[in-house]
PDB file of C-alpha atoms in Angstrom:
ATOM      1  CA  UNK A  74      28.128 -25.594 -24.898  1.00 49.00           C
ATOM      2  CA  UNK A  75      31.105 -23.836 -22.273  1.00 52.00           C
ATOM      3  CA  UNK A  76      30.530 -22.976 -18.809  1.00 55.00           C
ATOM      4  CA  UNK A  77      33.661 -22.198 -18.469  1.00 56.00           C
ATOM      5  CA  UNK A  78      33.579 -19.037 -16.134  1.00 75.00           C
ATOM      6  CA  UNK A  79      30.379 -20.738 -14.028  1.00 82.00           C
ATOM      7  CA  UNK A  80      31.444 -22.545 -10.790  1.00 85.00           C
ATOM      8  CA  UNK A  81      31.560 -26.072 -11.428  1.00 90.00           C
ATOM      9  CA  UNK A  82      29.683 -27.275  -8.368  1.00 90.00           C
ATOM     10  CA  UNK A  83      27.005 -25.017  -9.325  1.00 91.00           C
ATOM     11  CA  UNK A  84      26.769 -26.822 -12.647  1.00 90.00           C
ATOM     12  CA  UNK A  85      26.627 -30.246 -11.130  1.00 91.00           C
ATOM     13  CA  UNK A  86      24.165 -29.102  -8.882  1.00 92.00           C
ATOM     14  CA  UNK A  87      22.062 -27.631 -11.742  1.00 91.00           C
ATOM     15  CA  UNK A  88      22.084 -31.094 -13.757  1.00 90.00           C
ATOM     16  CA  UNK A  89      21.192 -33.158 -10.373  1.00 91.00           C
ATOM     17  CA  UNK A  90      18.660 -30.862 -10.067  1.00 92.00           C
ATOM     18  CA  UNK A  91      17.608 -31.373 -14.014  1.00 90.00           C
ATOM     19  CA  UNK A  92      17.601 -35.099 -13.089  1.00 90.00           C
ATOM     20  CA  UNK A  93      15.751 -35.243 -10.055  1.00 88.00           C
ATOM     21  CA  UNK A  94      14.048 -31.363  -9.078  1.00 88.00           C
ATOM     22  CA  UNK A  95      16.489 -31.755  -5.812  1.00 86.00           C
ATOM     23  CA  UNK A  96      20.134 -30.678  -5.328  1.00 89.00           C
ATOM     24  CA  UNK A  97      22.371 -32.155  -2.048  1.00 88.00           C
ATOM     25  CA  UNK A  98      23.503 -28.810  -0.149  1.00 87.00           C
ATOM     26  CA  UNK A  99      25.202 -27.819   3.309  1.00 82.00           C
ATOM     27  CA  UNK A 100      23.175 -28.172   6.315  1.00 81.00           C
ATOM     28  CA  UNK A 101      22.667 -25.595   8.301  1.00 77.00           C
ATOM     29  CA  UNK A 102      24.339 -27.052  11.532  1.00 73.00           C
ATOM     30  CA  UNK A 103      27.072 -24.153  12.355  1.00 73.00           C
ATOM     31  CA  UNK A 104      28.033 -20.964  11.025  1.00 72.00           C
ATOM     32  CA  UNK A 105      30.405 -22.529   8.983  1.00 78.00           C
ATOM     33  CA  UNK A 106      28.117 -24.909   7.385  1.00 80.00           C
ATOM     34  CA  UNK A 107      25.081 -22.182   7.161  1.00 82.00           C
ATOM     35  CA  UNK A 108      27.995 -20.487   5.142  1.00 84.00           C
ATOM     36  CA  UNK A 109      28.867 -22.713   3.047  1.00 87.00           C
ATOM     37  CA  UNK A 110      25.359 -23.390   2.540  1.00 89.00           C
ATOM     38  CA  UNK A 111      24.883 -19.848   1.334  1.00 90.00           C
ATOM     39  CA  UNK A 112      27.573 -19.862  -0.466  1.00 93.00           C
ATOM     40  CA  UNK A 113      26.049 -22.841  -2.565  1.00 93.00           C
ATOM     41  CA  UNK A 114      22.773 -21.676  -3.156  1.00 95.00           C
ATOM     42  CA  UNK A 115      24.185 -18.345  -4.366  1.00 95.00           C
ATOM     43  CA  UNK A 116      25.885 -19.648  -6.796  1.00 95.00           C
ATOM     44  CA  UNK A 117      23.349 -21.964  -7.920  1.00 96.00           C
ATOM     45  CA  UNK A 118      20.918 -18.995  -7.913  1.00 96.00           C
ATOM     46  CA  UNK A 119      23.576 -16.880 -10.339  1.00 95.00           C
ATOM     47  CA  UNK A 120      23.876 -19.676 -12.548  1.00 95.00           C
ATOM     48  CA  UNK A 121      19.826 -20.017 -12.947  1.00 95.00           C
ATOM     49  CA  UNK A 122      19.884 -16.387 -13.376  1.00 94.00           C
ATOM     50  CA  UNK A 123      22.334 -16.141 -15.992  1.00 93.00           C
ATOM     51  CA  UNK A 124      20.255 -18.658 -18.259  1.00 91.00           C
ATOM     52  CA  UNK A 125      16.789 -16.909 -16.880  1.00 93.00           C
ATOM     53  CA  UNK A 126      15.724 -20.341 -15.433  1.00 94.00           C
ATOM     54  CA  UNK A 127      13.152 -19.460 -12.825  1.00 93.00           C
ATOM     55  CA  UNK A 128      11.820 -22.894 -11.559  1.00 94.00           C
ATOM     56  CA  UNK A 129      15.136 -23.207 -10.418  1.00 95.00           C
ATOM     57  CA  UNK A 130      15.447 -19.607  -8.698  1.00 95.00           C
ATOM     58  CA  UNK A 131      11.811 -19.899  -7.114  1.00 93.00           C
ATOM     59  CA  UNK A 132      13.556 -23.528  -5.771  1.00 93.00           C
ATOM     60  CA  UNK A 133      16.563 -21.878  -3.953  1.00 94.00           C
ATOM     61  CA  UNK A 134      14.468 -18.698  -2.766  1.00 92.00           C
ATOM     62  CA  UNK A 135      12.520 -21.883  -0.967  1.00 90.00           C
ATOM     63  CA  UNK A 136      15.625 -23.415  -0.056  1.00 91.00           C
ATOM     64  CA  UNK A 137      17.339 -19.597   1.477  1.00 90.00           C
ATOM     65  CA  UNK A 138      13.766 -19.691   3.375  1.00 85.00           C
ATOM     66  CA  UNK A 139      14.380 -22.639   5.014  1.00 84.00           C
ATOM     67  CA  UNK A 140      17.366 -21.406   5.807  1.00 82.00           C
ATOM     68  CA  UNK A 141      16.682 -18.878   8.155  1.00 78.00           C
ATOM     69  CA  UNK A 142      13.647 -20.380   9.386  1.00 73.00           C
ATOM     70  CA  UNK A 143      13.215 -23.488  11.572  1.00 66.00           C
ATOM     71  CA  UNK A 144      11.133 -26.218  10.881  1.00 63.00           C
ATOM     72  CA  UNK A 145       7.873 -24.727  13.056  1.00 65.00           C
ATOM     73  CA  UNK A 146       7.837 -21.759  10.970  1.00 65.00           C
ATOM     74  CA  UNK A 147       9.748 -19.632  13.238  1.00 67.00           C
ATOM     75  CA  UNK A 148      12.630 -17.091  12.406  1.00 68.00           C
ATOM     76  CA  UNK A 149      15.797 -18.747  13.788  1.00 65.00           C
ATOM     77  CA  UNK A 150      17.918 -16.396  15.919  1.00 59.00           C
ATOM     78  CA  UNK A 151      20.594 -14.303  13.767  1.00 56.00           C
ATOM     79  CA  UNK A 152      23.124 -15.133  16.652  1.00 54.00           C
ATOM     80  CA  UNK A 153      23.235 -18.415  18.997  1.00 56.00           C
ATOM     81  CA  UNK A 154      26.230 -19.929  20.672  1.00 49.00           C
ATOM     82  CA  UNK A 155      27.376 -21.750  17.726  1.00 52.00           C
ATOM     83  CA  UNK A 156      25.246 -20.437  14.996  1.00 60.00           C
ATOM     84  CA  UNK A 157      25.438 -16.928  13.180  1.00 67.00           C
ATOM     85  CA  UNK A 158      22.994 -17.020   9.967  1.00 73.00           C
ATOM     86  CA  UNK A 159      23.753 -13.960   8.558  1.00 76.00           C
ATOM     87  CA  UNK A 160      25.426 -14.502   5.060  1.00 82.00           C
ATOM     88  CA  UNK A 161      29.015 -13.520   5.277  1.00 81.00           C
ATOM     89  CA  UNK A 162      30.179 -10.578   3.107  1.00 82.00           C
ATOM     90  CA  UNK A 163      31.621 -12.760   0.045  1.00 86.00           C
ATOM     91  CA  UNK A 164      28.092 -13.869  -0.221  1.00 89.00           C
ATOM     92  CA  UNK A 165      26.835 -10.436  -0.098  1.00 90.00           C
ATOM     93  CA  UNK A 166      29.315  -9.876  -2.921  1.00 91.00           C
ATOM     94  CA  UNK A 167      28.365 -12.372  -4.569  1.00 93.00           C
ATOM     95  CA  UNK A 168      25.071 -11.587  -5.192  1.00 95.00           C
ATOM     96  CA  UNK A 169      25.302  -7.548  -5.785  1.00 95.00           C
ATOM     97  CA  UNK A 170      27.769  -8.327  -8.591  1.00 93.00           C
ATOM     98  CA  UNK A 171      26.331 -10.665 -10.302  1.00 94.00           C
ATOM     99  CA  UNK A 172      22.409 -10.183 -10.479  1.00 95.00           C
ATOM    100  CA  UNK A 173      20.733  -6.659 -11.429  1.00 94.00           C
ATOM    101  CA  UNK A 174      19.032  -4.667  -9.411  1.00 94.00           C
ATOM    102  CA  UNK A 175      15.857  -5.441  -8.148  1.00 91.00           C
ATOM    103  CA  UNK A 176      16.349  -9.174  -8.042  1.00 94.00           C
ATOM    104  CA  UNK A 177      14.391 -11.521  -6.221  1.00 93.00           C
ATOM    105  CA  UNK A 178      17.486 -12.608  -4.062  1.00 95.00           C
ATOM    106  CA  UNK A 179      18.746  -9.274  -3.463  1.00 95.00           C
ATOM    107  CA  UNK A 180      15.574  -8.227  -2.463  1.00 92.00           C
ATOM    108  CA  UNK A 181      15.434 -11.007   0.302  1.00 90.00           C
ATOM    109  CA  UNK A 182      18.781 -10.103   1.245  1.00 90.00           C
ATOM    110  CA  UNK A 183      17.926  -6.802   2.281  1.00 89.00           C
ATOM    111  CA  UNK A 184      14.978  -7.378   4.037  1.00 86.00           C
ATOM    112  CA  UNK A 185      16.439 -10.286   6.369  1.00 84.00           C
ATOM    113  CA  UNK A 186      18.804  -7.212   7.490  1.00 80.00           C
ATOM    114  CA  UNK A 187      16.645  -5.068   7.940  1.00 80.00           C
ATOM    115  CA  UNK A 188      13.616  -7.170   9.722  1.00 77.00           C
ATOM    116  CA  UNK A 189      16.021  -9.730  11.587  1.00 70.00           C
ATOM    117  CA  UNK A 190      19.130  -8.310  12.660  1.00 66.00           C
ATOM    118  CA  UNK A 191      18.885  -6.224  15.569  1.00 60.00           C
ATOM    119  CA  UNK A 192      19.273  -2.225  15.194  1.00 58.00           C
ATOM    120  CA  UNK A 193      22.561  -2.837  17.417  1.00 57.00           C
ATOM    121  CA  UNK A 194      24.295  -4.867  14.295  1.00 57.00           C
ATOM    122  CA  UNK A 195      24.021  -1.940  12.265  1.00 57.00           C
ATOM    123  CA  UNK A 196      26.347   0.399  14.949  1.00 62.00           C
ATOM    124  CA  UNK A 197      29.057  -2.164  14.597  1.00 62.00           C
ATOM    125  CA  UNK A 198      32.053  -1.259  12.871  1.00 60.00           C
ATOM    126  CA  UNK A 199      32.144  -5.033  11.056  1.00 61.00           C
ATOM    127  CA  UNK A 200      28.619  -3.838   9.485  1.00 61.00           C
ATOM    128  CA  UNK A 201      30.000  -0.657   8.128  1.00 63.00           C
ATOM    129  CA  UNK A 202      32.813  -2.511   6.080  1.00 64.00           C
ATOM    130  CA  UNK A 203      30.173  -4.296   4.918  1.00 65.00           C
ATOM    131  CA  UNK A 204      27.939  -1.881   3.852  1.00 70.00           C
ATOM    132  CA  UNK A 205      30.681   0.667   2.337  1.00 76.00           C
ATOM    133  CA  UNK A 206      32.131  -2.731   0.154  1.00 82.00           C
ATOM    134  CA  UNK A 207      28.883  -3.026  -1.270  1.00 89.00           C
ATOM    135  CA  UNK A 208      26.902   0.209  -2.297  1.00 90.00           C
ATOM    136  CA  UNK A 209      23.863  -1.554  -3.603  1.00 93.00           C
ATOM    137  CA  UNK A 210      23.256  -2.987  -0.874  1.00 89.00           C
ATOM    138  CA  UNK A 211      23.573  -0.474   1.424  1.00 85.00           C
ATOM    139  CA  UNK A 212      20.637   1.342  -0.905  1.00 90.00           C
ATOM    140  CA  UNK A 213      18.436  -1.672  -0.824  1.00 91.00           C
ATOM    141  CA  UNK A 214      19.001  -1.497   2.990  1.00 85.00           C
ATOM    142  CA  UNK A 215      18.151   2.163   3.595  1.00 85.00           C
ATOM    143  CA  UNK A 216      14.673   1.887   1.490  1.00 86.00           C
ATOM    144  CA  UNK A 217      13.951  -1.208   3.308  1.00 84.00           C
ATOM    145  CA  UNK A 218      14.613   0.716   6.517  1.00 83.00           C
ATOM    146  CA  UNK A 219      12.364   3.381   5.587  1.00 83.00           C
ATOM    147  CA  UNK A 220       9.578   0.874   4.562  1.00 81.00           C
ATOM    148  CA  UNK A 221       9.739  -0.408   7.873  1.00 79.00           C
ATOM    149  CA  UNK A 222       9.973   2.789   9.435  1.00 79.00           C
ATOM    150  CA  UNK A 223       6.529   3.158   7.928  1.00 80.00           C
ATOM    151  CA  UNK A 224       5.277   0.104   9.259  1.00 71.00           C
ATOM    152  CA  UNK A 225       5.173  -1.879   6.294  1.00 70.00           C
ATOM    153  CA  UNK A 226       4.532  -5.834   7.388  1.00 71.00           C
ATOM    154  CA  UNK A 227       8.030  -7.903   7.060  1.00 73.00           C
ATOM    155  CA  UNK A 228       8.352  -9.137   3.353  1.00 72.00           C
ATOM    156  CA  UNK A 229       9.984 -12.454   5.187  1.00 73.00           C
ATOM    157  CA  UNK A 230       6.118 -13.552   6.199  1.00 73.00           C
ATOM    158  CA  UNK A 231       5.299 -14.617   2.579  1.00 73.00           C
ATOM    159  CA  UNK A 232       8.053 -16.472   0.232  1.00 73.00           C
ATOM    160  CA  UNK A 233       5.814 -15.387  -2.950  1.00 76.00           C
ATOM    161  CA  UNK A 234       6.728 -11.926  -2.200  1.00 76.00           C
ATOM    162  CA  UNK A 235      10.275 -13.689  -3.624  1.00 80.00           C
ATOM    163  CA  UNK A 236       9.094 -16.058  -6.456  1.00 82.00           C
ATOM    164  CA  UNK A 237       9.316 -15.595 -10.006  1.00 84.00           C
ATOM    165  CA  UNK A 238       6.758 -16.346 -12.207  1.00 82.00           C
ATOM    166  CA  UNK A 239       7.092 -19.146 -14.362  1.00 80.00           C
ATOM    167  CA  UNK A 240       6.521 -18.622 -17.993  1.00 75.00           C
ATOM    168  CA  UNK A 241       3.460 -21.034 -19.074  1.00 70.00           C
ATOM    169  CA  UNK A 242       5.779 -21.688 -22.327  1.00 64.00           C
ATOM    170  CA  UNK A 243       8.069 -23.864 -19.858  1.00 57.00           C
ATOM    171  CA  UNK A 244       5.138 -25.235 -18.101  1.00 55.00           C
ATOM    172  CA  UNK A 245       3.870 -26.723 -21.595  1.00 53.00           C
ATOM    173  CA  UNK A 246       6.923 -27.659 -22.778  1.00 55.00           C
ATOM    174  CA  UNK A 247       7.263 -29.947 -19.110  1.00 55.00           C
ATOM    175  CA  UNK A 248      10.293 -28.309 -18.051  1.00 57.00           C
ATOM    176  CA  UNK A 249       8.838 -28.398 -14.498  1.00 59.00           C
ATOM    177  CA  UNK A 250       9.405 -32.236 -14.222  1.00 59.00           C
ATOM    178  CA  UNK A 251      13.152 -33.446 -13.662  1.00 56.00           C
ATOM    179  CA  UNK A 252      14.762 -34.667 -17.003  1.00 52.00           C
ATOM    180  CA  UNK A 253      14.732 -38.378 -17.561  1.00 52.00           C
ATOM    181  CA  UNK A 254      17.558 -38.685 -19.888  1.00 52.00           C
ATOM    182  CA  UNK A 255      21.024 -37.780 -20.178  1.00 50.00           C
ATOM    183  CA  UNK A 256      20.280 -36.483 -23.806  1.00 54.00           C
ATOM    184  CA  UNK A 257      16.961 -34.618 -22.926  1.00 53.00           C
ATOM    185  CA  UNK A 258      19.567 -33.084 -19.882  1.00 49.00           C
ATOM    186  CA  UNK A 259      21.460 -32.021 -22.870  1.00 49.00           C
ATOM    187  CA  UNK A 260      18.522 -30.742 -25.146  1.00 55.00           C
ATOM    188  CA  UNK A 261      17.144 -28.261 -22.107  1.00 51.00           C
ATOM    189  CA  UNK A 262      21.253 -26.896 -21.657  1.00 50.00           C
ATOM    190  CA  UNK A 263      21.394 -26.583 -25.368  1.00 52.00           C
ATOM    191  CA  UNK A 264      17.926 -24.360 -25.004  1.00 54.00           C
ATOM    192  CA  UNK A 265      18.909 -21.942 -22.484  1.00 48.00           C
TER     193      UNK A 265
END
C-alpha cells in the first residue's frame, strides 16, 4: 500500500494513533505553536477522511475543541498578547481543498468565525484576502452569519453537533481499540 502524496507526519501520527488511540501534537502555547498545531490536526483529519475513518475524525474534532477552549470549558480569547487562535489561511486552504462540502471540519471552521471572532475582524483588509482565496468558505461563513442573525444558539456549545457517526460494522469488528500488533496495524491499512 502507497501513501505517497499523504504527508508523512500525518501517517505516523495515524499508526501511533492505531497503536495507542493517542497521537503527540503541538501545544497550544503561542500562535506559532497553536499553528502548527492546526496545521497537524488538519492534516491528520484529511488523511482520516480520505480512507473514511471516522473514530479518528470524531478524535481530532475533540482535539480542534480543545483547542480553542480552555480547560474550564471556556472559549479562549481569539487574540491575547502572545496568542492568536485563529487558524492561519494555509490551514483554511487546507481544509476547503481537500474535504467536500459540508464536512464536519469545515463546518466547525465556519462557525468559530462566525461565533468567536469579533464583527471588527471581518472589516479588516487581512480577512478579505482570506475570504476572496477561499470561496467556500466565504459561503459557509455568510449562511452561518445569517443563522446567527436569526438567533440560532452557537454550534461551538455541543462537539456532537461535529461528530461522525461510527458505523456499528467497525464497532464489531473492534476497530475502536488501538491495534496491538504491527501486523494487525497492517491488516486495518490494508482494509481502508
Amino acid at each position: 500500500m502507497e501513501l505517497a502524496e499523504d504527508n508523512v507526519e500525518a501517517v505516523e501520527r495515524y499508526v501511533q494513533w492505531l497503536y495507542s488511540r493517542d497521537f503527540k501534537i503541538s501545544p497550544v502555547g503561542n500562535t506559532q505553536c497553536t499553528n502548527a498545531r492546526y496545521l497537524e490536526l488538519i492534516r491528520l483529519y484529511v488523511l482520516a477522511d480520505k480512507f473514511n475513518i471516522p473514530l479518528l475524525k470524531n478524535h481530532i474534532m475533540g482535539l480542534l475543541f480543545k483547542t480553542i477552549k480552555l480547560p474550564n470549558g471556556a472559549f479562549r480569547d481569539l487574540i491575547s498578547q502572545d496568542l492568536d487562535i485563529r487558524p492561519p489561511v494555509s490551514v483554511l486552504r487546507l481544509i476547503y481543498t481537500n474535504t467536500p462540502k459540508g464536512s464536519p471540519v469545515r463546518k466547525f471552521i465556519a462557525a468559530f468565525f462566525v461565533w468567536h471572532t469579533s464583527v471588527i475582524r471581518y472589516e479588516e483588509e487581512a480577512c478579505w484576502g482570506k475570504m476572496s482565496e477561499i470561496p467556500d468558505f466565504t459561503i459557509d461563513i455568510a449562511i452561518n452569519l445569517a443563522k446567527r442573525v436569526n438567533n440560532r444558539v452557537d454550534p461551538l456549545k455541543d462537539i456532537m453537533c461535529f461528530m461522525e457517526p461510527i458505523p456499528k460494522t467497525e464497532i464489531a469488528d473492534g476497530l475502536t481499540e488501538p491495534v496491538k500488533s504491527p501486523s494487525a496495524c497492517l491488516q486495518v491499512l490494508a482494509s481502508v
